[in-house]
Short mmCIF file of C-alpha atoms and ligand atoms in Angstrom, two decimals:
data_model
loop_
_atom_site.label_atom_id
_atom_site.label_comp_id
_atom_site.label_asym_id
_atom_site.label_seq_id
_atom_site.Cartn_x
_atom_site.Cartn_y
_atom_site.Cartn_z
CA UNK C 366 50.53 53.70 65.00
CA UNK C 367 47.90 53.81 62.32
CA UNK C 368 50.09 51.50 60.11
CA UNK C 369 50.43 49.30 63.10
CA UNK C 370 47.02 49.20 63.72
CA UNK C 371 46.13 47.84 59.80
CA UNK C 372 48.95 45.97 59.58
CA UNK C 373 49.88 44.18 62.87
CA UNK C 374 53.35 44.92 64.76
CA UNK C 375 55.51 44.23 61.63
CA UNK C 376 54.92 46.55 58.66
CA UNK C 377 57.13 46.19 55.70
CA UNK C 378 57.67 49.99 54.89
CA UNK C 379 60.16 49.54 52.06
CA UNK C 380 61.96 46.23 50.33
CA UNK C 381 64.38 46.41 53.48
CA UNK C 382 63.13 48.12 55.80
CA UNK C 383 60.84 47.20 58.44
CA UNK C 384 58.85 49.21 61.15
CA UNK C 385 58.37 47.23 64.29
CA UNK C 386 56.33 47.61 67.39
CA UNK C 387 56.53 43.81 68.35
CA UNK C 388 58.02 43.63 71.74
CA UNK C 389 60.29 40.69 71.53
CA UNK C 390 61.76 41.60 68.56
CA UNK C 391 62.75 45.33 69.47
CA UNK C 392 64.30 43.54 73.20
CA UNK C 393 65.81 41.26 70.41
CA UNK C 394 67.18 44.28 68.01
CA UNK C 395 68.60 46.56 70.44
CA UNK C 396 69.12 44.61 73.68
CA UNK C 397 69.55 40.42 73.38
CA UNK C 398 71.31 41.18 69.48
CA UNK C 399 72.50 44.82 69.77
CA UNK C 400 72.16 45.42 66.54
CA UNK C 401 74.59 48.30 65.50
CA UNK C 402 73.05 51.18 64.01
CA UNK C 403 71.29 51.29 60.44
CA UNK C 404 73.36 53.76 57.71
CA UNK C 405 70.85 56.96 58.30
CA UNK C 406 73.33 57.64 61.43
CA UNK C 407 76.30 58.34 58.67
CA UNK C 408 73.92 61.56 57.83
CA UNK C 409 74.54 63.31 61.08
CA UNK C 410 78.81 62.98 60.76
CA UNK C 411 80.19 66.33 60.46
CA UNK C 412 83.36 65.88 58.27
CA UNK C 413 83.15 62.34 58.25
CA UNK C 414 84.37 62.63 61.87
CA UNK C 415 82.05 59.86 63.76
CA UNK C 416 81.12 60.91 67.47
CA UNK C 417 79.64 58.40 70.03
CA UNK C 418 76.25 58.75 68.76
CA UNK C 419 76.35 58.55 65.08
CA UNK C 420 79.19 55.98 64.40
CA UNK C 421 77.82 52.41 63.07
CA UNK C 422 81.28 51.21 63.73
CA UNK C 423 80.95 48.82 66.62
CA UNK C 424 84.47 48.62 67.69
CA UNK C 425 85.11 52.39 67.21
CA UNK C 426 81.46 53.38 69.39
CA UNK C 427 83.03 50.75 72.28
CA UNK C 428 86.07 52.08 73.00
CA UNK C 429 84.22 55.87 72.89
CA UNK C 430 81.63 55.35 75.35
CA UNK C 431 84.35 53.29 77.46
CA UNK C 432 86.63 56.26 77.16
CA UNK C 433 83.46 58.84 78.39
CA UNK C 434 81.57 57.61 80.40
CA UNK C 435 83.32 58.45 83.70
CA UNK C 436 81.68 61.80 82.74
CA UNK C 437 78.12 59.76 83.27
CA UNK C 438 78.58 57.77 86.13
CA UNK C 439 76.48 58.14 88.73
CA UNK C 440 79.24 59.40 91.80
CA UNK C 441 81.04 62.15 89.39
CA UNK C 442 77.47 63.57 88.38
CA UNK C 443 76.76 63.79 92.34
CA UNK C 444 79.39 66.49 91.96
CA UNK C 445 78.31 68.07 89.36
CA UNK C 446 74.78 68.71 91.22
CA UNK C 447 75.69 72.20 92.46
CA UNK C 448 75.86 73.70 88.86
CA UNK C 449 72.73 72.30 87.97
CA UNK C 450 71.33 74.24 91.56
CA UNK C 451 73.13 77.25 90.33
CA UNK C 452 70.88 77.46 87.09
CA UNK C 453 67.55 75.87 88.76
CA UNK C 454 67.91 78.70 91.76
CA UNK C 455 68.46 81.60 88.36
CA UNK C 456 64.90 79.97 87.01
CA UNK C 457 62.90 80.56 90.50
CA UNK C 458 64.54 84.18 90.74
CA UNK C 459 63.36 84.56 86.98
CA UNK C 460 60.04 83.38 87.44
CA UNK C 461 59.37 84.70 90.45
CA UNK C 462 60.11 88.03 89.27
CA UNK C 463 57.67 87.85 86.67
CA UNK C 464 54.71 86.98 89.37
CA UNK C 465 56.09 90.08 91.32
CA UNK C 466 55.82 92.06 88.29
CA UNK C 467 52.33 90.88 87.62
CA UNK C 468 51.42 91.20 91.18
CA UNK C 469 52.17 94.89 91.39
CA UNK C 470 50.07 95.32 88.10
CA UNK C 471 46.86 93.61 89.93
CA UNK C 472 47.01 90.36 88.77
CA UNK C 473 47.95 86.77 90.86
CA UNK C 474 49.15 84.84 88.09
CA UNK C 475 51.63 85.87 85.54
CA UNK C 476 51.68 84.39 82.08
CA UNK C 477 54.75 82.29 80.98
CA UNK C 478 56.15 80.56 78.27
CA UNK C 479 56.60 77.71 80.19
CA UNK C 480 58.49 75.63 77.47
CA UNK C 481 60.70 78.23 76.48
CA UNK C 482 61.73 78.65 80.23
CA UNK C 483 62.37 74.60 80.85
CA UNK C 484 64.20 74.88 77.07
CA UNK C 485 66.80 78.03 78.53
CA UNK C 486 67.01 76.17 81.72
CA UNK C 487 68.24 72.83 80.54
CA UNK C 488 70.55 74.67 77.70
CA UNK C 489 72.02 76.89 80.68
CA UNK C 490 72.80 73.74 83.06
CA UNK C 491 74.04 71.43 79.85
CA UNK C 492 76.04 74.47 78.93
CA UNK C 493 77.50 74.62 82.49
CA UNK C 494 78.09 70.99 83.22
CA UNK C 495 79.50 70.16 79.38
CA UNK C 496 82.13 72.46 79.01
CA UNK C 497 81.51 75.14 81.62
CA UNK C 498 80.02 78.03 79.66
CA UNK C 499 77.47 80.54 80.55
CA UNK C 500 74.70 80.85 78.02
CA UNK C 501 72.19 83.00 80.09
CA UNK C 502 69.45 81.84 78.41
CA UNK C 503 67.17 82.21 81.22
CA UNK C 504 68.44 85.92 82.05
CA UNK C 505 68.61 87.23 78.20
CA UNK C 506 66.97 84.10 76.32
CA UNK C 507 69.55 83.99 73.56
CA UNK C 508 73.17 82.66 73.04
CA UNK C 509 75.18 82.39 69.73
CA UNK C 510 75.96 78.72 70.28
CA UNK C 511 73.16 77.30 71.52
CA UNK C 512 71.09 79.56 68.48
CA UNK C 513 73.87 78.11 66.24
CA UNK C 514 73.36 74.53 67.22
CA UNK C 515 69.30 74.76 66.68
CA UNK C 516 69.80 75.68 63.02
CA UNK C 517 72.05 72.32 62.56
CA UNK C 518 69.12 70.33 64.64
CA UNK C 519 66.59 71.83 62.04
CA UNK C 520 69.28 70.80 59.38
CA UNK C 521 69.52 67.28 60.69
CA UNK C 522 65.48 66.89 61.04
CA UNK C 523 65.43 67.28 57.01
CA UNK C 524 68.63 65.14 56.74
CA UNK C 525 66.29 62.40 58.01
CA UNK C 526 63.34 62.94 56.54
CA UNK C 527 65.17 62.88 53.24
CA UNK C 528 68.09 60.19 53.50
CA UNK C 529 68.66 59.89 50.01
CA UNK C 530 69.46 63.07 48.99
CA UNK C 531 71.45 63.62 52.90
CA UNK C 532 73.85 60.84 51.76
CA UNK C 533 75.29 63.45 48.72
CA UNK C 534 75.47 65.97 50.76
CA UNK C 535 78.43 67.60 52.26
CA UNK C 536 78.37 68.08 55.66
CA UNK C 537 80.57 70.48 57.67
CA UNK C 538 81.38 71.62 61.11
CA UNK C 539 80.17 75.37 61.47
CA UNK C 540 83.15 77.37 61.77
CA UNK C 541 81.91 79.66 64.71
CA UNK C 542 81.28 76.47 66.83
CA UNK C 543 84.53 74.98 65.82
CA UNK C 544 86.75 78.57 66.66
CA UNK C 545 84.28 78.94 70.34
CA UNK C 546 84.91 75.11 71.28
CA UNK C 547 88.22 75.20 70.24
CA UNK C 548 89.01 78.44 72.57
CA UNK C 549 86.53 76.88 75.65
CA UNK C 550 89.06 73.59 75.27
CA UNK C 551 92.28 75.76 74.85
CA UNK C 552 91.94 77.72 77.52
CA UNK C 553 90.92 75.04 79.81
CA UNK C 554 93.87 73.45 78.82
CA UNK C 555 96.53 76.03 79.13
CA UNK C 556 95.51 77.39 82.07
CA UNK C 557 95.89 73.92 83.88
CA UNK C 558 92.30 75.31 85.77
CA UNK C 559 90.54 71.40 86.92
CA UNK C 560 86.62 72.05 87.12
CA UNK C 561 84.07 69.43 88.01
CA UNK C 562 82.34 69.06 84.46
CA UNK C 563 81.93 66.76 81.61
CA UNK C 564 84.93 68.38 79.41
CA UNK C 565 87.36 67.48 82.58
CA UNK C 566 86.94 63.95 81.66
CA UNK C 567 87.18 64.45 78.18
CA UNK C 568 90.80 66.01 78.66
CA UNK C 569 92.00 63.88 80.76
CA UNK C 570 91.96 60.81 78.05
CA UNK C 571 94.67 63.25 76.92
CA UNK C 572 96.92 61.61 79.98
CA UNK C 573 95.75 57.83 78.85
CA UNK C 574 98.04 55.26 78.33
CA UNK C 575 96.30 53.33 75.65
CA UNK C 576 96.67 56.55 72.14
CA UNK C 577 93.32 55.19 71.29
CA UNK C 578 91.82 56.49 74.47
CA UNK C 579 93.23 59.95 74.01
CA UNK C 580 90.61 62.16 72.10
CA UNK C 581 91.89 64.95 70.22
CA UNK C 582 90.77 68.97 70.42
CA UNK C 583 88.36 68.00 67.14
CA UNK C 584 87.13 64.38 68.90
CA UNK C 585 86.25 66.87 71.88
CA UNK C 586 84.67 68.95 70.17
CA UNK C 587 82.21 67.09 68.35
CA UNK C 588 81.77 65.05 71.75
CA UNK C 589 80.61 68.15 73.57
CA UNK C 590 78.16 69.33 70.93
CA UNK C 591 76.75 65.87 70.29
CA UNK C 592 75.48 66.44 74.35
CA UNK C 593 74.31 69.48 73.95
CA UNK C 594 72.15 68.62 71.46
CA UNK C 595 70.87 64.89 73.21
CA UNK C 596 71.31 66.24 77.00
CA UNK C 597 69.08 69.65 76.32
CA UNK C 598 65.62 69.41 74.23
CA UNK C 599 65.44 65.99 75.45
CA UNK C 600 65.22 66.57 78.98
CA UNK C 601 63.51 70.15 78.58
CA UNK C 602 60.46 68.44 76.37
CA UNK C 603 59.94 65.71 78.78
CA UNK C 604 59.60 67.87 81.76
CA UNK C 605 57.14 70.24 79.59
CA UNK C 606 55.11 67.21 78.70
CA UNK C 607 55.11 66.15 82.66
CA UNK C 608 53.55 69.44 83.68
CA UNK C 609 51.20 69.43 80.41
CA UNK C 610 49.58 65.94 81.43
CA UNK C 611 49.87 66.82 85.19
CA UNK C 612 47.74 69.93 84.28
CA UNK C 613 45.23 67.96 82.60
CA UNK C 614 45.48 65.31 85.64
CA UNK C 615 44.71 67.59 88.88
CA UNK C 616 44.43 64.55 90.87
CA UNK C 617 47.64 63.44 89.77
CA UNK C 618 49.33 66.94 90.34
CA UNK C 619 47.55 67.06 93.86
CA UNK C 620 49.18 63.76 93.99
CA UNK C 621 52.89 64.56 93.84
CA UNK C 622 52.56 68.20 95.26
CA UNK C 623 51.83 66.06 98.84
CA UNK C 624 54.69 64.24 97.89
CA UNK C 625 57.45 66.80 97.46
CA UNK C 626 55.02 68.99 100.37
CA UNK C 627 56.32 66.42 102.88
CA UNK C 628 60.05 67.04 102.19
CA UNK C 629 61.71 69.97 104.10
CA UNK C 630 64.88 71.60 102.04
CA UNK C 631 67.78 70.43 104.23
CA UNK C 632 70.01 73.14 106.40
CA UNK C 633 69.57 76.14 105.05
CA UNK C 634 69.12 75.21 101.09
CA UNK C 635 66.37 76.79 99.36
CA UNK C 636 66.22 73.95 97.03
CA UNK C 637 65.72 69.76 97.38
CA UNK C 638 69.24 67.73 97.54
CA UNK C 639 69.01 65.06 94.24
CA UNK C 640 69.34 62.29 97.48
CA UNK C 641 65.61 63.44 98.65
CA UNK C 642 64.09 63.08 95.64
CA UNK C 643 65.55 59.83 93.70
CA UNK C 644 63.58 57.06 95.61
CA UNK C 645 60.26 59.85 95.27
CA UNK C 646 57.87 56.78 93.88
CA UNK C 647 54.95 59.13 92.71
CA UNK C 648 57.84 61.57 91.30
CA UNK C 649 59.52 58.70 89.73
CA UNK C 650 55.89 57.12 88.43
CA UNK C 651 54.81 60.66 86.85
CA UNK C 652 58.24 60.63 84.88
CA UNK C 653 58.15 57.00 83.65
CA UNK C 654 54.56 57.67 82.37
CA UNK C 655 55.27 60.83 80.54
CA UNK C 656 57.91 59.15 79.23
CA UNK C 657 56.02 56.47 78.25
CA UNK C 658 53.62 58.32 76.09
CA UNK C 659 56.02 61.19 75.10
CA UNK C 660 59.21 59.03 74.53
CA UNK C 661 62.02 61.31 72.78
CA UNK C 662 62.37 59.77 69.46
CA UNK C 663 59.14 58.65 68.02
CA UNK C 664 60.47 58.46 64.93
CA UNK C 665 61.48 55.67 65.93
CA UNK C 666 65.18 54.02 66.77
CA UNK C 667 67.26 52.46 63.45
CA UNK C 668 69.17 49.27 63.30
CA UNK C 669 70.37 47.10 60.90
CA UNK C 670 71.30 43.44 60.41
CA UNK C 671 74.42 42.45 58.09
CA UNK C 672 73.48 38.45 58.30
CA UNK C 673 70.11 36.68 57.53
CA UNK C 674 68.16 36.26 60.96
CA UNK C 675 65.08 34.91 63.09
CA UNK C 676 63.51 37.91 65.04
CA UNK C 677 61.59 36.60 68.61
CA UNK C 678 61.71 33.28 66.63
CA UNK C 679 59.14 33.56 64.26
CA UNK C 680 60.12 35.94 61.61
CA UNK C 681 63.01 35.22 58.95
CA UNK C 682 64.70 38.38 57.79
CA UNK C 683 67.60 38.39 55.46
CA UNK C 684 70.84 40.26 55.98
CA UNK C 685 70.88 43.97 55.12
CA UNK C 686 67.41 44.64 56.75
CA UNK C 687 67.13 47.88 58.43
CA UNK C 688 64.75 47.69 61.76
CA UNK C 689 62.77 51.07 62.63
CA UNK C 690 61.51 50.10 66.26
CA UNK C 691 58.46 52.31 66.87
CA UNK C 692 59.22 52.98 70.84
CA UNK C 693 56.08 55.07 70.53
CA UNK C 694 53.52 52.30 69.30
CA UNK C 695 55.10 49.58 71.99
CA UNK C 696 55.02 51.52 74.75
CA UNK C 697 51.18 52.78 73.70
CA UNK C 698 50.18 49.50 72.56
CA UNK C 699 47.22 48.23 73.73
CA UNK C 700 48.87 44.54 73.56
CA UNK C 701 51.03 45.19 76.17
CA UNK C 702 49.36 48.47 78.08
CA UNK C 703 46.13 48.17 80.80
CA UNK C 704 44.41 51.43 79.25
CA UNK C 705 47.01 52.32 77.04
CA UNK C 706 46.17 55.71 75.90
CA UNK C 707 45.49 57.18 79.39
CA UNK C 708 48.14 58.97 81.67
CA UNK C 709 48.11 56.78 84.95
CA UNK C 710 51.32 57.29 87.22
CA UNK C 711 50.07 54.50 89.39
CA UNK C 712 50.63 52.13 86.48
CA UNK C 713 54.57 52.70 87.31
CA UNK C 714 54.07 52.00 91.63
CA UNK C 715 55.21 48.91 93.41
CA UNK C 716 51.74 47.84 94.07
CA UNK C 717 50.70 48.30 90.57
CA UNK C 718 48.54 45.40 88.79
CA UNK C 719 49.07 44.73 86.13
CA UNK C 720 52.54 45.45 85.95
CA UNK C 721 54.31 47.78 83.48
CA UNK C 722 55.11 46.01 80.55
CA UNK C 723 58.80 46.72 80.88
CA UNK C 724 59.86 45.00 77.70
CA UNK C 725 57.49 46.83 75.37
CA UNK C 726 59.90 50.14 77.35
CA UNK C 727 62.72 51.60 75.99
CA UNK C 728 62.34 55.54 76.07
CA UNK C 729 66.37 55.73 76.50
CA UNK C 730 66.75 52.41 74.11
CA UNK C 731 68.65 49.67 75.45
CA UNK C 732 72.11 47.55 74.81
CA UNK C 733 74.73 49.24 73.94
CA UNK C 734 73.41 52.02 72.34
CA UNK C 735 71.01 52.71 75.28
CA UNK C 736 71.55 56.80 76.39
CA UNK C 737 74.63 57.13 78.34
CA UNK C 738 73.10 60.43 79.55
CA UNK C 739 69.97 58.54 81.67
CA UNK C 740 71.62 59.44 85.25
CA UNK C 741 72.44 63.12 84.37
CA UNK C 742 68.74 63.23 82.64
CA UNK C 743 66.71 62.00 86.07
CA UNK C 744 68.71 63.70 88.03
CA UNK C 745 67.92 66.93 86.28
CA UNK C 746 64.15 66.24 85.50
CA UNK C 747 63.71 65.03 89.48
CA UNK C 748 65.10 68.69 90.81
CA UNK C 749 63.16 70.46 87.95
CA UNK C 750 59.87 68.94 88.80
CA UNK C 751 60.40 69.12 92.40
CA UNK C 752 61.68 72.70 91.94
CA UNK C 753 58.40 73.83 89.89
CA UNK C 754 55.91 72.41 91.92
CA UNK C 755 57.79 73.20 95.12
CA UNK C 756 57.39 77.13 94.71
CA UNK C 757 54.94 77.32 91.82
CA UNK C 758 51.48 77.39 91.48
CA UNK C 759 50.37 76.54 87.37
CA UNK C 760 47.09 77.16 86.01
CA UNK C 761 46.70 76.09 82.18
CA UNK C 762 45.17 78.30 80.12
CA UNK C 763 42.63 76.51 77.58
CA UNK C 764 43.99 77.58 74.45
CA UNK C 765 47.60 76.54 74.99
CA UNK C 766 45.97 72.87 75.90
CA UNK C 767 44.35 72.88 72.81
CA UNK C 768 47.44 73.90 70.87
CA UNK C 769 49.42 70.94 73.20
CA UNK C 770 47.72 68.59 71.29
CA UNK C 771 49.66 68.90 68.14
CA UNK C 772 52.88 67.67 68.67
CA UNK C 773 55.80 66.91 66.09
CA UNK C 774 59.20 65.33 65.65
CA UNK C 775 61.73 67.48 64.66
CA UNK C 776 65.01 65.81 66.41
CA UNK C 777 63.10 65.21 69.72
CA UNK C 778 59.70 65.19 70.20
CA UNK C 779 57.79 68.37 70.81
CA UNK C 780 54.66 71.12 70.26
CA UNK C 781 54.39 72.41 67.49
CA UNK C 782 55.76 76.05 67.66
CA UNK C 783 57.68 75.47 70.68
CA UNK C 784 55.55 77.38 73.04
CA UNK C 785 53.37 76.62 75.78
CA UNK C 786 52.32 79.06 77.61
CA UNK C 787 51.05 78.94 81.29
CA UNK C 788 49.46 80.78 84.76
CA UNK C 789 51.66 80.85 87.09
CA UNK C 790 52.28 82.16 90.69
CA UNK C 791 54.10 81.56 94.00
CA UNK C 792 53.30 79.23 97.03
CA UNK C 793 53.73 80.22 100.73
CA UNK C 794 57.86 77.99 100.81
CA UNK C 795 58.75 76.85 104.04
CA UNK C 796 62.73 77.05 103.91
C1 LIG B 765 64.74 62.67 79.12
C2 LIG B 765 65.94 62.80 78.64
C3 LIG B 765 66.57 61.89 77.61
C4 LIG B 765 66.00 60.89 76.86
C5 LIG B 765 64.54 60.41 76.88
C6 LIG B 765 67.06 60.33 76.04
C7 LIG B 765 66.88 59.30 75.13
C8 LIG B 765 67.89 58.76 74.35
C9 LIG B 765 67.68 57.73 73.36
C10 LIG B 765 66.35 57.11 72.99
C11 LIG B 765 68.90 57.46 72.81
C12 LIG B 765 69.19 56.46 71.68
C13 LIG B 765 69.18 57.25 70.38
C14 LIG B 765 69.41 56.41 69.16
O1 LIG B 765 69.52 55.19 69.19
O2 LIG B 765 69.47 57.07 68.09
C15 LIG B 765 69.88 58.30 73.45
C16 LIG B 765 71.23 58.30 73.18
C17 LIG B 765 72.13 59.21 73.69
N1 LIG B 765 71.87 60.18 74.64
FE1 LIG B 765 70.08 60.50 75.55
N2 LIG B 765 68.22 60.99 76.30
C18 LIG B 765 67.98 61.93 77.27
C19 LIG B 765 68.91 62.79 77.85
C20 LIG B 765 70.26 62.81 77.56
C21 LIG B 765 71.21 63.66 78.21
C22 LIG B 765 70.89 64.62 79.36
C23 LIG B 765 72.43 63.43 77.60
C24 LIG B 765 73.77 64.04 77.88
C25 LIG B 765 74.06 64.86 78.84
C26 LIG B 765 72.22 62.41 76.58
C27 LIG B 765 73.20 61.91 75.76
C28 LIG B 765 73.03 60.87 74.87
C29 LIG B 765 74.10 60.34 74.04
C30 LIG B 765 75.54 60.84 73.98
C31 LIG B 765 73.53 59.28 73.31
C32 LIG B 765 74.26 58.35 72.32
C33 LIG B 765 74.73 57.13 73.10
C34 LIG B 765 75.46 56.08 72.28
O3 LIG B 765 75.15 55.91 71.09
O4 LIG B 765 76.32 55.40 72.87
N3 LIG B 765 70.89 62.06 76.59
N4 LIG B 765 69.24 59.10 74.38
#
């Protein structure tokens, strides 16, 4: 942002390379032009194998995400809701466990690591609705894979810091993810078992007519991981930041506890149906904001153009340029934001003036490329929130809002050390 600010929206960051926070041209770059993706993506290939999310090949990424994304659409992740409940109703138990715990020792509120907990959760339900497999990370807090898959995130946050040096090196599957996918997918397969998850889909390709829809055992298997890794921290970080700038908003929380207050759990569920919550606007508004000033990857999204061009038609670029649009200084940008630095929900409601700038928004990208995980992610982050705030009472505690402060980008955005720790007790629940 500072570079932005002494600059203007177009900084020129190396001979081709560009960092961009200029509206029209990032619509232009990865929606009107979807641009494919600039050559630090090649750094993340395992093998040279290309998945969905870090091939640059255009053809090869279309007929992927045409071949997958019956595992995203909206209907087949309506089925998919009760494993999600399964894990959120293991995260009440959990928590409210620790309150008795702390309530037989005296005190109201127990303390929490509240960002660990959302971090198990979301690996526990991706776990489950990927490829069927039980991490426990909310009952024990630690799981070979998922521990595994962290130390290759860590890996790939140096891989982009230092792109250079990435491009020489080797870069190879871990063999204890390779030999536990390969089993998951094996067994699955042998025992001719059908469950209602994202692997399902992947297998079935195996029965397509076209032999460039069919995805092998190792195409699988890099498919899987690649979600585990975007469908986990991603969603788990944005619902911490939610509750961090909801507990520095009171009015805000007081706000969209009346909201999810008015809704009664249908029959004789102890937690909110996805339909109840989707059209929530204050729920919706408090998501789009955090996302807003939180947005995944402020690092920033890369593309690349292979001909000479005219971005929002007033800038000439020649071919070869790479594009670094910085989501983070659009959708903060004073420019295009009404009090752009301040957390205001009611920015995102119908009545809103002025309007959201939607075109300075992309904290899933856009065009081809956009996330193909959006639906699963608001669905998950909706029954989250409404679960928290539905049983829990949070209290922050002052130094863990000091600490919030400093975040960083590792893969995803986040606090530094991972932690955040929180009061927390029960509410009086109406079933
Ligand atoms: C709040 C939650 C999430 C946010 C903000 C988010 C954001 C994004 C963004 C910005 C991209 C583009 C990355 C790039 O260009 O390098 C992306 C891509 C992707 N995301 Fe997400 N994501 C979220 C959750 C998920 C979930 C839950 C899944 C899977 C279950 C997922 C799977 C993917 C995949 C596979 C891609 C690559 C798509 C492609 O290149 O065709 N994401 N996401």
């Amino acid at each position: 942002m500072k570079l932005h600010q002494q600059y203007g929206h177009v900084v020129r960051i190396s001979p081709k390379k560009l960092l961009i926070s200029d509206k029209d041209m990032i619509t232009q770059i990865l929606a009107k032009d979807d641009m494919p993706k600039a050559d630090l993506y090649l750094s993340f290939q395992m093998d040279n194998n290309p998945t969905m999310h870090d091939t640059i090949d255009k053809a090869f990424h279309k007929t992927r995400r045409r071949v997958v994304s019956p595992a995203f659409a909206i209907r087949y992740l309506a089925t998919m809701e009760p494993l999600m409940h399964e894990k959120m109703q293991i995260m009440v138990d959990k928590v409210t466990k620790t309150i008795e715990l702390a309530n037989a020792n005296g005190t109201k509120y127990a303390e929490m690591d509240l960002w660990k907990l959302l971090q198990h959760l979301t690996l526990d339900i991706i776990g489950s609705t990927a490829f069927g497999t039980d991490f426990n990370m909310i009952k024990t807090g630690s799981h070979p894979l998922p521990d595994r898959i962290n130390s290759r995130l860590k890996y790939s946050s140096f891989l982009i810091m230092f792109p250079m040096i990435s491009r020489h090196i080797p870069k190879h599957m871990d063999p204890y993810l390779v030999s536990f996918m390969t089993k998951v997918i094996e067994e699955r397969i042998t025992s001719g078992k059908r469950r209602q998850d994202i692997l399902q889909i992947l297998i079935d390709t195996q029965k397509a007519e076209s032999v460039e829809d069919r995805l092998a055992i190792a195409e699988m298997i890099n498919e899987v991981i690649i979600y585990l890794v975007a469908g986990s921290e991603t969603s788990s970080n944005t619902i911490g930041f939610t509750i961090v700038e909801l507990l520095k908003h009171p009015e805000a929380m007081a706000k969209l506890r009346q909201e999810i207050d008015d809704l009664e759990f249908e029959d004789e569920k102890t937690l909110f149906q996805h339909s109840q919550l989707k059209a929530l606007p204050y729920l919706n508004a408090v998501i789009s904001e955090t996302m807003r000033l939180y947005p995944v990857a402020t690092a920033g999204l890369q593309r690349k153009t292979y001909t000479d061009i005219t971005l929002a038609g007033k800038l000439a670029v020649p071919e070869n340029t790479t594009f670094v649009c910085n989501m983070f200084a659009s959708q903060t940008h004073p420019d295009y934001w009404h009090v752009a630095d301040k957390f205001l929900p009611e920015r995102w409601l119908d009545s809103a003036y002025p309007e959201p700038t939607l075109d300075a928004y992309y904290p899933f990208s856009a065009g081809s490329r956009g996330c193909i995980g959006k639906n699963f992610a608001y669905q998950e982050m909706r029954l989250c929130i409404a679960t928290i705030f539905k049983y829990f009472d949070i209290k922050p505690i002052s130094l863990s809002m000091e600490k919030v402060k400093d975040t960083r980008q590792y893969v995803t955005l986040t606090i530094r050390g991972n932690s955040f720790n929180v009061h927390i007790s029960k509410r009086e629940t109406k079933h």
